[in-house]
mmCIF file of C-alpha atoms in Angstrom:
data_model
loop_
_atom_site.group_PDB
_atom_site.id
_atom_site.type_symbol
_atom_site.label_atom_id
_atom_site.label_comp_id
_atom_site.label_asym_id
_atom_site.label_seq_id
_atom_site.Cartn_x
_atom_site.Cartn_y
_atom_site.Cartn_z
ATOM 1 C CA UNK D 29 -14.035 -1.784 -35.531
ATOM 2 C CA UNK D 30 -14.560 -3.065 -31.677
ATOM 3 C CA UNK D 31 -14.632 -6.456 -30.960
ATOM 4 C CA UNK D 32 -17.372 -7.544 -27.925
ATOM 5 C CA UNK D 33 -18.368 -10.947 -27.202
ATOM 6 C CA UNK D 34 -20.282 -12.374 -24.637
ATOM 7 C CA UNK D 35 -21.456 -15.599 -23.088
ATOM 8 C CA UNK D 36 -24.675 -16.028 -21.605
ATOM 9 C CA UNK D 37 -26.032 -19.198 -19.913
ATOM 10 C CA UNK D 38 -30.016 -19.502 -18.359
ATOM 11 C CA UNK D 39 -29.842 -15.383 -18.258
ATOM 12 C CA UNK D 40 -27.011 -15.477 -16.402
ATOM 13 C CA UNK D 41 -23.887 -13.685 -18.107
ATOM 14 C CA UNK D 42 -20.675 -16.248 -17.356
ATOM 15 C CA UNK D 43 -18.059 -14.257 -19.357
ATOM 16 C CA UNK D 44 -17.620 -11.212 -21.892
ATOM 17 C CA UNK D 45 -15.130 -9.675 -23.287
ATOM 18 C CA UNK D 46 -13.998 -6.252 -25.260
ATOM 19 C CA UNK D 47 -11.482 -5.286 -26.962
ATOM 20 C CA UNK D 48 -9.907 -1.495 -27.423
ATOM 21 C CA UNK D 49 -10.410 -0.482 -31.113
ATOM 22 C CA UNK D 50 -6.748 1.092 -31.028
ATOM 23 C CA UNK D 51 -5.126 -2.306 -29.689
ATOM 24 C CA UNK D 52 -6.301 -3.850 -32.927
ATOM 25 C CA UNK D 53 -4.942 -1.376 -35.473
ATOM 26 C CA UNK D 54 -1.364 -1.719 -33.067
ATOM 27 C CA UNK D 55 -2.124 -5.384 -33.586
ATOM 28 C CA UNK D 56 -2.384 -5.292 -37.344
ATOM 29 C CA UNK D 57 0.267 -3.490 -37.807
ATOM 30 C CA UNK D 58 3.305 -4.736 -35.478
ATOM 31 C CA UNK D 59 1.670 -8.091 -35.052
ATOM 32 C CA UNK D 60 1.673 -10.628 -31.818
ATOM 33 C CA UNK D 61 3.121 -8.772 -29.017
ATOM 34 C CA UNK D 62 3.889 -9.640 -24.927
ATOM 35 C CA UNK D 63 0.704 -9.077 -22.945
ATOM 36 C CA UNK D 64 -0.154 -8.938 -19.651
ATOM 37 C CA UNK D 65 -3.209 -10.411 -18.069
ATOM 38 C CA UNK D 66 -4.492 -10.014 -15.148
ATOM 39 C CA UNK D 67 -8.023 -10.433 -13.312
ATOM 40 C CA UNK D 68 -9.193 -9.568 -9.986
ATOM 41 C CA UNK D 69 -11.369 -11.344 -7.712
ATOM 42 C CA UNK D 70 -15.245 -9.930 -6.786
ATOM 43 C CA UNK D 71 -15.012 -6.526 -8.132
ATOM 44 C CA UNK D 72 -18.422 -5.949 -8.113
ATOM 45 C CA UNK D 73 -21.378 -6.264 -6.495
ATOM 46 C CA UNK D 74 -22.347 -9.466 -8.011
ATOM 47 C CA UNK D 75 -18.818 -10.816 -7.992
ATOM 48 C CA UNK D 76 -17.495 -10.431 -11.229
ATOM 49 C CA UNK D 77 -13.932 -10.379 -12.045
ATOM 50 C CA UNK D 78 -12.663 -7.783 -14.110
ATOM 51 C CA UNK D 79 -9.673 -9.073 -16.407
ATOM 52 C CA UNK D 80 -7.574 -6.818 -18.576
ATOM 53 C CA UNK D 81 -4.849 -7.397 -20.927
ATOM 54 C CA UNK D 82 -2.109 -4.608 -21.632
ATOM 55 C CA UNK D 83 0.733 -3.581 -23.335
ATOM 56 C CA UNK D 84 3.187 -1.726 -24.102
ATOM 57 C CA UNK D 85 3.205 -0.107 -27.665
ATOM 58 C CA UNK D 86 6.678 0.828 -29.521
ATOM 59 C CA UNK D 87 7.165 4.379 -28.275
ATOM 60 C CA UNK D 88 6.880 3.155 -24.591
ATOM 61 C CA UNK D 89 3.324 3.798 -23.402
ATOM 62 C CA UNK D 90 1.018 1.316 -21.878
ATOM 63 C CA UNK D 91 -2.336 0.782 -22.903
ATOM 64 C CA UNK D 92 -5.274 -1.738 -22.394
ATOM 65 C CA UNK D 93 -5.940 -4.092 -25.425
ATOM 66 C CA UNK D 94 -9.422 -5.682 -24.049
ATOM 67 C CA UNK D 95 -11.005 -6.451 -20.618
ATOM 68 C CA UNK D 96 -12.824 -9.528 -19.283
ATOM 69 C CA UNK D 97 -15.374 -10.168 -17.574
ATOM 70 C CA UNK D 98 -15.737 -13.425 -15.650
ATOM 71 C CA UNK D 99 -18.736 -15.221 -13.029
ATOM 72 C CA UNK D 100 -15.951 -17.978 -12.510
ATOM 73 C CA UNK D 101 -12.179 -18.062 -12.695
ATOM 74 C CA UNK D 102 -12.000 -21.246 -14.050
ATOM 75 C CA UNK D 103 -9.917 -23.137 -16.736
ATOM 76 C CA UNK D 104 -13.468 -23.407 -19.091
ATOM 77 C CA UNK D 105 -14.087 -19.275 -18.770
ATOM 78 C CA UNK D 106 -10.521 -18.978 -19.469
ATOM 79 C CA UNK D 107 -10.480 -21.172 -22.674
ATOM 80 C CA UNK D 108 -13.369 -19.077 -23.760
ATOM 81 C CA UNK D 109 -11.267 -15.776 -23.124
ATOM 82 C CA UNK D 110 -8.027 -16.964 -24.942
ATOM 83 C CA UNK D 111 -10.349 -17.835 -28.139
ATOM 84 C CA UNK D 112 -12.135 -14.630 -28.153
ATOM 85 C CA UNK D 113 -8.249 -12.691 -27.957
ATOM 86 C CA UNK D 114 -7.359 -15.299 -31.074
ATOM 87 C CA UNK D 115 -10.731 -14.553 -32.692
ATOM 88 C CA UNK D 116 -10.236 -10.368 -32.352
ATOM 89 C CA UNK D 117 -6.179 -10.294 -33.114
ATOM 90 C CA UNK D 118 -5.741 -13.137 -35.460
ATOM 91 C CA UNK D 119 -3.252 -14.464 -32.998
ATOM 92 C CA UNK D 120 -2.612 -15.514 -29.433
ATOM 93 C CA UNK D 121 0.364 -13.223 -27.648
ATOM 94 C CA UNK D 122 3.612 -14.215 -28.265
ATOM 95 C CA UNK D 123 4.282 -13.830 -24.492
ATOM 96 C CA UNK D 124 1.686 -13.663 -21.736
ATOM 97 C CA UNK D 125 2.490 -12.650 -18.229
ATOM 98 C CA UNK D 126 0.067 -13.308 -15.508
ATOM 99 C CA UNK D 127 -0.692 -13.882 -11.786
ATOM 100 C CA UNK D 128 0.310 -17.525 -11.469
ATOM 101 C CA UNK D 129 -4.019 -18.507 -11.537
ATOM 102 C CA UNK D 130 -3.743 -22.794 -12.394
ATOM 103 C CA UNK D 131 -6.558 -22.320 -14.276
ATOM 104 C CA UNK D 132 -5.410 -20.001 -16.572
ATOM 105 C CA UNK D 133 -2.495 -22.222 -16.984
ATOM 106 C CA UNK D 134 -4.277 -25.061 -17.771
ATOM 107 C CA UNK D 135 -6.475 -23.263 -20.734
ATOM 108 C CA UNK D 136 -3.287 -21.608 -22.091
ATOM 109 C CA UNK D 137 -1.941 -25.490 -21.989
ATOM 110 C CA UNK D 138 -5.012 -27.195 -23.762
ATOM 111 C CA UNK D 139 -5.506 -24.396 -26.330
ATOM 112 C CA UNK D 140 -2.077 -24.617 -27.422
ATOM 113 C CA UNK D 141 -0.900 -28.062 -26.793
ATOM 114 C CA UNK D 142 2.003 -28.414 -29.591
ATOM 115 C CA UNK D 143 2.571 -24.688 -29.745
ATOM 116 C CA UNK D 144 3.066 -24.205 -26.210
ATOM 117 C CA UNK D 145 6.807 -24.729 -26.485
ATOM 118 C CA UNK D 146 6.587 -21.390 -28.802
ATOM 119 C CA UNK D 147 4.758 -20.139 -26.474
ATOM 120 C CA UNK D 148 5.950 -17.915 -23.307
ATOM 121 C CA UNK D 149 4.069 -17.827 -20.432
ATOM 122 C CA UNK D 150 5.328 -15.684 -17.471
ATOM 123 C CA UNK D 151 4.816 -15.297 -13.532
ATOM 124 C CA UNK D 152 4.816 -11.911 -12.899
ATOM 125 C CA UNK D 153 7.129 -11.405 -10.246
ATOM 126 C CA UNK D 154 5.079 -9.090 -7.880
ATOM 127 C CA UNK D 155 2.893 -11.717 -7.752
ATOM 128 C CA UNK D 156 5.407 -14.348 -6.940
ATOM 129 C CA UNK D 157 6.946 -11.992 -3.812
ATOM 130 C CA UNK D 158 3.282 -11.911 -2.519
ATOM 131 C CA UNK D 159 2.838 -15.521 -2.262
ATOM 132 C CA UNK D 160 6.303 -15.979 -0.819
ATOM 133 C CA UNK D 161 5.526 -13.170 1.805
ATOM 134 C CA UNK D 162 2.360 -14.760 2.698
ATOM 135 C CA UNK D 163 2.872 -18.347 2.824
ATOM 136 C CA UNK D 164 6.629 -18.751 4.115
ATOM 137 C CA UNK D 165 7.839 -18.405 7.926
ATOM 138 C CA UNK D 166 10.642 -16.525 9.422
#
């Protein structure tokens, strides 16, 4: 079974999302796992953002659970992405590691309110060094 949504405002697609048939039977089986999110910014010609969670499954390989895509990084587009996940795995991640994007913080906060302490949610360290590198002197 595949799992597609999409959101579509005056003809204009805002956000969709799909999720990798395989991911779900994992899902099923071993049950909420540590994700990583991560979307990029204008990845297309008409400025899309392609977001994609992965994971790692229990003999070591990585693979893509769904992908994202998104007219507006913003905390309402990524409310609407963090339902669909709990909508096609019956669960939010245990543990979520992304790129640091306060919107994405601030859905994972208002979805989850009194679960949040539960809840992980992880910088991802590359990410971190990048900021450093670009926004503090030598």
């Amino acid at each position: 079974r595949t799992f597609f949504k999409t959101h579509v405002t005056t003809a204009v697609l805002l956000c969709a999302m799909i999720c990798s048939p395989e991911a779900m039977e994992d899902h099923a089986v071993d049950g909420a796992t540590c994700d990583v999110y991560e979307s990029t910014l204008n990845t297309n010609r008409r400025n899309y953002k392609l977001g994609v969670f992965v994971y790692i499954t229990r003999d070591g390989r990585t693979r893509i659970k769904s992908i994202t895509l998104l007219l507006f990084e913003d905390q309402p587009s990524f409310a609407l992405v963090l339902c669909w996940y709990k909508q096609a795995f019956g669960s939010h991640p245990l543990t979520l590691i992304t790129d640091g994007d306060y919107a994405l913080h601030l859905a994972i906060i208002k979805l989850l309110g009194a679960f949040f302490a539960a809840w992980c949610h992880i910088l991802c360290v590359w990410h971190i060094a990048q900021l450093v590198a670009k926004h503090v002197k030598h």
